[in-house]
mmCIF file with all atom_site columns, C-alpha atoms in Angstrom:
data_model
loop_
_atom_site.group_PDB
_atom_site.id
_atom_site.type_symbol
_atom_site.label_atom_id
_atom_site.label_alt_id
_atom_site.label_comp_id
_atom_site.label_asym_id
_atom_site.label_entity_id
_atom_site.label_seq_id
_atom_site.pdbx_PDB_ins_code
_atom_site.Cartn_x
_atom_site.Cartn_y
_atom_site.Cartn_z
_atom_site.occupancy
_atom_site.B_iso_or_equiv
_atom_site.pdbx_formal_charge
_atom_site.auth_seq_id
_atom_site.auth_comp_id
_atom_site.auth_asym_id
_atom_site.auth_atom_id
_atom_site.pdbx_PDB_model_num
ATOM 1   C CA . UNK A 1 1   ? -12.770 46.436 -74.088  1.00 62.00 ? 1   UNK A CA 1
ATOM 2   C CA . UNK A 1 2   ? -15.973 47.137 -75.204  1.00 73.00 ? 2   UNK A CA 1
ATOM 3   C CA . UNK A 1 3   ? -19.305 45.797 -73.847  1.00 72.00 ? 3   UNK A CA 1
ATOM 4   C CA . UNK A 1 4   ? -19.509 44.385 -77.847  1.00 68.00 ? 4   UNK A CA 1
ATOM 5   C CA . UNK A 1 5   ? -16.109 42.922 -77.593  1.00 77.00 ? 5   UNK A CA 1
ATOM 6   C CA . UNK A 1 6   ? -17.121 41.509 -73.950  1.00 84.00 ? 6   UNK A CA 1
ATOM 7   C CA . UNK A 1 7   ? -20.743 39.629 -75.336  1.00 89.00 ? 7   UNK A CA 1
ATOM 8   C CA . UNK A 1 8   ? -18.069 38.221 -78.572  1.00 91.00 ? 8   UNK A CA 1
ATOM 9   C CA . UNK A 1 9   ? -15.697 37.277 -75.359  1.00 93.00 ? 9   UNK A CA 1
ATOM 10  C CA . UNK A 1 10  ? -19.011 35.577 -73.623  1.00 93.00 ? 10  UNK A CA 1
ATOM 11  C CA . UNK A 1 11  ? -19.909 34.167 -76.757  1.00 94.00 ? 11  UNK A CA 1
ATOM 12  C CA . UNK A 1 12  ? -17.106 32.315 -77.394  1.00 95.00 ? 12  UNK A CA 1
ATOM 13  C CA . UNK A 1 13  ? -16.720 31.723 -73.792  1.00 95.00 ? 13  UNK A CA 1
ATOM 14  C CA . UNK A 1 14  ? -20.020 29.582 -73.931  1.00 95.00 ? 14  UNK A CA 1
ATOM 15  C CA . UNK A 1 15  ? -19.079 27.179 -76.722  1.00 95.00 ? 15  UNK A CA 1
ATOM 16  C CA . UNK A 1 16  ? -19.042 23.792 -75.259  1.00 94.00 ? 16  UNK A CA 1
ATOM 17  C CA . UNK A 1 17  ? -15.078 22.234 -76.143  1.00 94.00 ? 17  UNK A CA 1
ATOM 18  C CA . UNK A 1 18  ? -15.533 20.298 -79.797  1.00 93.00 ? 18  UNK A CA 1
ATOM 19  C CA . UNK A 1 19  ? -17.295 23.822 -80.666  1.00 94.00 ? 19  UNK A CA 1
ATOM 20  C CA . UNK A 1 20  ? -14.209 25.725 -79.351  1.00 95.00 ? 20  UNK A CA 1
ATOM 21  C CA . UNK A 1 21  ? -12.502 23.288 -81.219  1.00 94.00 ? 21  UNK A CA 1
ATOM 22  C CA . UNK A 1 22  ? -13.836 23.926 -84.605  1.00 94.00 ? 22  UNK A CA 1
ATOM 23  C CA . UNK A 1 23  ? -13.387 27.624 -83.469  1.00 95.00 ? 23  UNK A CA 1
ATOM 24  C CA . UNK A 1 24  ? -9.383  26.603 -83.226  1.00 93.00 ? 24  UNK A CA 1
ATOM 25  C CA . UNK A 1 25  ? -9.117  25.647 -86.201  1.00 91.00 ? 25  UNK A CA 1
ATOM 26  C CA . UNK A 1 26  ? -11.026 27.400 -88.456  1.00 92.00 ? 26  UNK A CA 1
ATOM 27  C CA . UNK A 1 27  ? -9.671  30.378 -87.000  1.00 91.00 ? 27  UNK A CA 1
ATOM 28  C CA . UNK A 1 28  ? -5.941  29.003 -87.930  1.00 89.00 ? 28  UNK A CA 1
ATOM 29  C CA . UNK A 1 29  ? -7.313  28.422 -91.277  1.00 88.00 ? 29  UNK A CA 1
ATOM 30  C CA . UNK A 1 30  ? -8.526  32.246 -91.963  1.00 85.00 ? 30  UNK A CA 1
ATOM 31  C CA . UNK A 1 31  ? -5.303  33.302 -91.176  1.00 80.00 ? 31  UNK A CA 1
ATOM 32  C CA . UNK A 1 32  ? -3.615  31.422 -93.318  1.00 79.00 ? 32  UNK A CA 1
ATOM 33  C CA . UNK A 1 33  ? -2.399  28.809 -91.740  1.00 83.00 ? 33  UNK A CA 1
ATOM 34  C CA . UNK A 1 34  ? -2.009  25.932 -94.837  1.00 80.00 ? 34  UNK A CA 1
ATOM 35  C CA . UNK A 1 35  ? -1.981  23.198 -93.098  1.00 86.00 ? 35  UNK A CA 1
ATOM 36  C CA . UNK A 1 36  ? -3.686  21.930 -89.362  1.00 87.00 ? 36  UNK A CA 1
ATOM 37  C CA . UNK A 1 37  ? -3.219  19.080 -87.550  1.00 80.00 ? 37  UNK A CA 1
ATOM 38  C CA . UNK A 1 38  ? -3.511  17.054 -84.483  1.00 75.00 ? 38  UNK A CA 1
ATOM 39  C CA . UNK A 1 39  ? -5.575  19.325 -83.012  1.00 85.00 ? 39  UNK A CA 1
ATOM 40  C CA . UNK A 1 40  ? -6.837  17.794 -79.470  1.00 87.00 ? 40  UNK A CA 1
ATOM 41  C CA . UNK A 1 41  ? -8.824  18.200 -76.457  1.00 90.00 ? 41  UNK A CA 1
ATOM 42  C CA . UNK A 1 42  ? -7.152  18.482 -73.308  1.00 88.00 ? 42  UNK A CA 1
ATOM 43  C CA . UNK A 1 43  ? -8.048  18.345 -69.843  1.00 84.00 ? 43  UNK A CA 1
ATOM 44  C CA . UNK A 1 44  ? -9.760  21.563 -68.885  1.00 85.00 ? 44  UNK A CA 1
ATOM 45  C CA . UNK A 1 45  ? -11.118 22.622 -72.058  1.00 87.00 ? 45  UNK A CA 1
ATOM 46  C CA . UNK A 1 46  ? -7.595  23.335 -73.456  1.00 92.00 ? 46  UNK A CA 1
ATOM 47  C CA . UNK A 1 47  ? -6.703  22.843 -77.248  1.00 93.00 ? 47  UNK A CA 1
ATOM 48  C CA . UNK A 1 48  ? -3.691  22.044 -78.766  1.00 91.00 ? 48  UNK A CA 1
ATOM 49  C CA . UNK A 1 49  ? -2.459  21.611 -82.336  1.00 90.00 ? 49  UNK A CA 1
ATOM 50  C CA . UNK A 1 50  ? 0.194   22.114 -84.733  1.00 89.00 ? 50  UNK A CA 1
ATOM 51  C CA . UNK A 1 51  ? -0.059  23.864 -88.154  1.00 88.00 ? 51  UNK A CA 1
ATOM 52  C CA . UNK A 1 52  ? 2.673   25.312 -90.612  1.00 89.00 ? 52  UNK A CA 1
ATOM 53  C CA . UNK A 1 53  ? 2.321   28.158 -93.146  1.00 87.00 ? 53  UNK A CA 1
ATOM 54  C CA . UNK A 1 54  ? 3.471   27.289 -96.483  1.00 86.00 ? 54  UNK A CA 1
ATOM 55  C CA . UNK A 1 55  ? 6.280   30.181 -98.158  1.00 82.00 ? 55  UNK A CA 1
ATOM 56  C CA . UNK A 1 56  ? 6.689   28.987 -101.626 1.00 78.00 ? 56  UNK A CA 1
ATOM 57  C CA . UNK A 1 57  ? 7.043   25.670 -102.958 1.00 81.00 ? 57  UNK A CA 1
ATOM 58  C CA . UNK A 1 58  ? 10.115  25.175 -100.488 1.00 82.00 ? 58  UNK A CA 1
ATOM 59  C CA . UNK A 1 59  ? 9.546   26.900 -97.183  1.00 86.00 ? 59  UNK A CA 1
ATOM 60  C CA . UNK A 1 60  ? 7.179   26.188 -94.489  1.00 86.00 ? 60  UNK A CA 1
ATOM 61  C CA . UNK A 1 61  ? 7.109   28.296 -91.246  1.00 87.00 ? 61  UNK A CA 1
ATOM 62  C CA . UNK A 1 62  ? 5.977   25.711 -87.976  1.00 89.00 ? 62  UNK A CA 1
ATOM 63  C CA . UNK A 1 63  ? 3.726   26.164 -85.267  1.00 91.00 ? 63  UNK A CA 1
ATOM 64  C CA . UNK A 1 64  ? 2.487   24.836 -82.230  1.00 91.00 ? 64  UNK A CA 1
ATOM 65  C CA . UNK A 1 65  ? -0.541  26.400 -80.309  1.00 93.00 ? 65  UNK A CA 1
ATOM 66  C CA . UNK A 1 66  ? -2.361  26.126 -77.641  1.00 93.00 ? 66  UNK A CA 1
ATOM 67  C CA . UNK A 1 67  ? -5.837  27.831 -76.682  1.00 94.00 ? 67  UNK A CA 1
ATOM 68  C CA . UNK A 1 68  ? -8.053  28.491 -73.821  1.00 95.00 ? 68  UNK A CA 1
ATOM 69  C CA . UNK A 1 69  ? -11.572 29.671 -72.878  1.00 95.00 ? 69  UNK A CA 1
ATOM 70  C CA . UNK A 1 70  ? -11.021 32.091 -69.465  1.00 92.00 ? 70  UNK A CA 1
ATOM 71  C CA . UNK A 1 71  ? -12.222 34.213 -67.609  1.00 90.00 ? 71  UNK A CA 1
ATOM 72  C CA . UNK A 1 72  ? -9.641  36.370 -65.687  1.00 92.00 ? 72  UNK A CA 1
ATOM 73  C CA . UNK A 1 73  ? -5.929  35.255 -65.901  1.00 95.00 ? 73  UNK A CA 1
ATOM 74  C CA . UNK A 1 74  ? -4.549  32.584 -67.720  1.00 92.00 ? 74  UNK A CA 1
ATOM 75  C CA . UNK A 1 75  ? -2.657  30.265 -65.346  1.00 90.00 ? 75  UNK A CA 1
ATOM 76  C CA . UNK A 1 76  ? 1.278   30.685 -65.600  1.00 89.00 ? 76  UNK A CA 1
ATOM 77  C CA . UNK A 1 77  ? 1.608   26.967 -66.025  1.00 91.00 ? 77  UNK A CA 1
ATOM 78  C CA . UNK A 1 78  ? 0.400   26.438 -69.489  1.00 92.00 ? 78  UNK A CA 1
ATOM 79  C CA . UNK A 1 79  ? 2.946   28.185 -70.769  1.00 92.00 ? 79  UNK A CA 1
ATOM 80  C CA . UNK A 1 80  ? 5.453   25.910 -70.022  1.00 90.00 ? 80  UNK A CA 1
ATOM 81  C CA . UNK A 1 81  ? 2.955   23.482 -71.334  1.00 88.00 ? 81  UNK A CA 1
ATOM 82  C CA . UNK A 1 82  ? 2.707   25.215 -74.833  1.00 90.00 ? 82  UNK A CA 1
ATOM 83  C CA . UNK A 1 83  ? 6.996   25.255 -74.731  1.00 88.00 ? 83  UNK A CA 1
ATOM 84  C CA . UNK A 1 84  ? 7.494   21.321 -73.798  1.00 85.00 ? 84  UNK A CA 1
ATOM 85  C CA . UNK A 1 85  ? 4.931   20.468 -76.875  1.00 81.00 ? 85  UNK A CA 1
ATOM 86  C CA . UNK A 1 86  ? 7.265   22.418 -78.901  1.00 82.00 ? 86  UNK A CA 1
ATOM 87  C CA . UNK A 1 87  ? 9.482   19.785 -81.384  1.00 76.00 ? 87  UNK A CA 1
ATOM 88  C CA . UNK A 1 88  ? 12.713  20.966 -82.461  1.00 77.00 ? 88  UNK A CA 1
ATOM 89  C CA . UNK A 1 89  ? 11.311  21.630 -86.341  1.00 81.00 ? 89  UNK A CA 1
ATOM 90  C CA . UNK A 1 90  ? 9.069   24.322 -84.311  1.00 87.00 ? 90  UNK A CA 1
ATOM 91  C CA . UNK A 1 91  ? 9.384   28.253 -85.379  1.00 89.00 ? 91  UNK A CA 1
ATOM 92  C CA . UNK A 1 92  ? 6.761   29.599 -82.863  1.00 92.00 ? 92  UNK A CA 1
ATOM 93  C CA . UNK A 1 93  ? 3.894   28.907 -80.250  1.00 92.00 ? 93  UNK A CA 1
ATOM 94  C CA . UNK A 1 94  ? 0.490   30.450 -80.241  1.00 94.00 ? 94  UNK A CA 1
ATOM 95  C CA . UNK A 1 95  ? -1.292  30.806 -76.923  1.00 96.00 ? 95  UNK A CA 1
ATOM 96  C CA . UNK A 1 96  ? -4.833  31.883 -77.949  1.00 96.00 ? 96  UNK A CA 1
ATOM 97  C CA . UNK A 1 97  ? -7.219  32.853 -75.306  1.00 96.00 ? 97  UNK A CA 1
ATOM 98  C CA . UNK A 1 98  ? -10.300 34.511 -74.475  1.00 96.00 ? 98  UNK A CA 1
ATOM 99  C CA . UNK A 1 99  ? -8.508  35.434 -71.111  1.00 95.00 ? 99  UNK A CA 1
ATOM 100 C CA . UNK A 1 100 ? -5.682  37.633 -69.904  1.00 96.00 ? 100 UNK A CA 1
ATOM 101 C CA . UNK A 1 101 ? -2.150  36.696 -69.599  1.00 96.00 ? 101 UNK A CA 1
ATOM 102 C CA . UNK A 1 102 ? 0.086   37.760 -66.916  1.00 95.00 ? 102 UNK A CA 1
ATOM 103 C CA . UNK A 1 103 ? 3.339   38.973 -66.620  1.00 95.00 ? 103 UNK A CA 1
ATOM 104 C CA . UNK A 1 104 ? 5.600   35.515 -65.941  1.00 94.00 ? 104 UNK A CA 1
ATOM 105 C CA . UNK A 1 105 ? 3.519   34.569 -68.757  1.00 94.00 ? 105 UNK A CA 1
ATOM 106 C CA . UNK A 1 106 ? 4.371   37.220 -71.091  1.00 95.00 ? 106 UNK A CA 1
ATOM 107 C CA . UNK A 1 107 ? 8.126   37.299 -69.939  1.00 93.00 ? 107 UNK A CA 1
ATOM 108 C CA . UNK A 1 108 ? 8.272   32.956 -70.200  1.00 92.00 ? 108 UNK A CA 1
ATOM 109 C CA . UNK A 1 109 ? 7.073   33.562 -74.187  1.00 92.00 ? 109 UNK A CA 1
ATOM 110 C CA . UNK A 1 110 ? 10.611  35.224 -74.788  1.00 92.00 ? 110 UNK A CA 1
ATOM 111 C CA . UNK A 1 111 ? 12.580  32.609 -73.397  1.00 87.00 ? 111 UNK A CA 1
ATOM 112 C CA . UNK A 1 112 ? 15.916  32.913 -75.204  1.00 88.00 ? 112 UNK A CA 1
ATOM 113 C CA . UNK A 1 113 ? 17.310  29.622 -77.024  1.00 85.00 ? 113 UNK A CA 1
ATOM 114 C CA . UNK A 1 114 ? 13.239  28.795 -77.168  1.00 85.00 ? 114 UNK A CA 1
ATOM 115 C CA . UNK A 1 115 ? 11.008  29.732 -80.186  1.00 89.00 ? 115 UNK A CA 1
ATOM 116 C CA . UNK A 1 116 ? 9.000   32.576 -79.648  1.00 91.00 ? 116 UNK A CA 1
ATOM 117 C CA . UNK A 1 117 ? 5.442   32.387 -78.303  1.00 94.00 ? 117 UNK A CA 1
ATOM 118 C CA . UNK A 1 118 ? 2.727   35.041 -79.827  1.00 95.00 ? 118 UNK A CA 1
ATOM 119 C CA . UNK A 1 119 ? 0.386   35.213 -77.442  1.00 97.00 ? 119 UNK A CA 1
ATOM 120 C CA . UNK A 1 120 ? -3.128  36.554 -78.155  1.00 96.00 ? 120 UNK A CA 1
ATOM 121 C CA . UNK A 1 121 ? -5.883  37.354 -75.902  1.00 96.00 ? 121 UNK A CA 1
ATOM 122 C CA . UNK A 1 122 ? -8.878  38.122 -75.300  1.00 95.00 ? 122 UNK A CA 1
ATOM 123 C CA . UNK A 1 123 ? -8.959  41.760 -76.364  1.00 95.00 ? 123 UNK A CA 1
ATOM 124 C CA . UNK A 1 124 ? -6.171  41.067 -79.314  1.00 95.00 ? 124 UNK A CA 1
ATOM 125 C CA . UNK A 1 125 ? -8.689  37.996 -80.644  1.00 95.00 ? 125 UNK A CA 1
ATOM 126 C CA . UNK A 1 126 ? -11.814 40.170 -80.878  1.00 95.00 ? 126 UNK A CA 1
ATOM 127 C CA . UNK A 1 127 ? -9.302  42.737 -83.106  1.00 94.00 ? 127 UNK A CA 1
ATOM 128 C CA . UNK A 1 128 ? -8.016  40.361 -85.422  1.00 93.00 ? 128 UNK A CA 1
ATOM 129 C CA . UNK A 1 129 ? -11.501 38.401 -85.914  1.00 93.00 ? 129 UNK A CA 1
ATOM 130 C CA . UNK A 1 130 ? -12.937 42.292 -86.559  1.00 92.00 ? 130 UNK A CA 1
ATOM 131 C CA . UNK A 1 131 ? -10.195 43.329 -89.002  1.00 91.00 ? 131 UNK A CA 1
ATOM 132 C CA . UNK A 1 132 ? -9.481  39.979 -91.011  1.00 88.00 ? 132 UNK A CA 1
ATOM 133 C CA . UNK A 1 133 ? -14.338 41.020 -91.505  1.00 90.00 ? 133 UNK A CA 1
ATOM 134 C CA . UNK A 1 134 ? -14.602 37.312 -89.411  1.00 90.00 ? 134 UNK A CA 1
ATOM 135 C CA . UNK A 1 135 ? -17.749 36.297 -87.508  1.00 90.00 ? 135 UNK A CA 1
ATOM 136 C CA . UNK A 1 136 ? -18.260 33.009 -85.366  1.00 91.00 ? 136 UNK A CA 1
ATOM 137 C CA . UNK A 1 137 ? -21.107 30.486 -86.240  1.00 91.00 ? 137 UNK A CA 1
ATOM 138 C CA . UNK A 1 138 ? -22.694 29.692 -82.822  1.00 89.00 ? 138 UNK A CA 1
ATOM 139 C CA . UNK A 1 139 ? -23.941 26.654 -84.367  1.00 92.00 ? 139 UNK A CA 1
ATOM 140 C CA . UNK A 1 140 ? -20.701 25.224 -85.605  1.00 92.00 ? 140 UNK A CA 1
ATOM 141 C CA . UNK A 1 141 ? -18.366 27.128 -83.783  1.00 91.00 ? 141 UNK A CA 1
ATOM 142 C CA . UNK A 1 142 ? -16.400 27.736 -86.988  1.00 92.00 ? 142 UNK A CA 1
ATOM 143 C CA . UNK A 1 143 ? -15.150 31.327 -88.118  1.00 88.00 ? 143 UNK A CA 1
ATOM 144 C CA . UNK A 1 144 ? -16.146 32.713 -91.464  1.00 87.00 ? 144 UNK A CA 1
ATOM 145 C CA . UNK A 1 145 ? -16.097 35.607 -93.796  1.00 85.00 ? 145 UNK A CA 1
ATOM 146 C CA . UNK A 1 146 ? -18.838 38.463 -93.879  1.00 79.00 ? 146 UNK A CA 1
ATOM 147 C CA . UNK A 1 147 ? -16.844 40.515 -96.613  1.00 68.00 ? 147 UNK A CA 1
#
């Protein structure tokens, strides 16, 4: 990574947790997530939700996510965290972080007969925020369009 993508890591590394929050979801809601809720604060900073994507008037794709602020490597246990808050109407997980994951992490998020878990960190984050033209509010915490 870049020493730019590193100060946007340490940036959003900083926000205090109902600011890393807002960063949650409004990030969900640029990409097009439809709709987001019960989004909470967990122990240790961590934030959880569920959202679904809306296909139509008669589809909707399910998700559960999960996000963390890190330095370093994620711990291998939220993982399994993320999969046991998955309900059976779930499609996919989304483990956001500013971190690293590690390899039991990335192998767990292919467990067969579970949905799938994207997982997106650090470096991936700064991409999609820089090709989708978003920029974080420091203020709010939210994510919003410069294009």
């Amino acid at each position: 990574m870049s020493s730019m993508d590193n100060s946007q890591i340490a940036i959003i590394n900083s926000l205090p947790e109902i600011l890393f929050s807002n960063f949650c979801h409004s990030f969900f809601e640029t990409i097009s997530f439809t709709k987001i809720g019960s989004i909470q604060i967990m122990e240790d900073g961590i934030i959880t939700g569920r959202g679904s994507i809306e296909l139509g008037i008669v589809m909707s794709y399910h998700f559960v996510f999960l996000a963390k602020q890190q330095m370093g490597i994620v711990p291998d246990t939220l993982i399994q965290d993320l999969l046991n808050n998955m309900a059976d109407e779930t499609h996919k997980g989304i483990f956001v972080t500013t971190g690293q994951f590690s390899r039991k992490t990335k192998k767990a998020s292919k467990t067969k007969g579970l949905p799938p878990v994207d997982l997106i960190d650090g470096k991936g984050l700064i991409e999609r925020l820089r090709e989708n033209n978003l920029e974080l509010s420091i203020e709010t915490g939210k994510v919003f369009s410069n294009g």
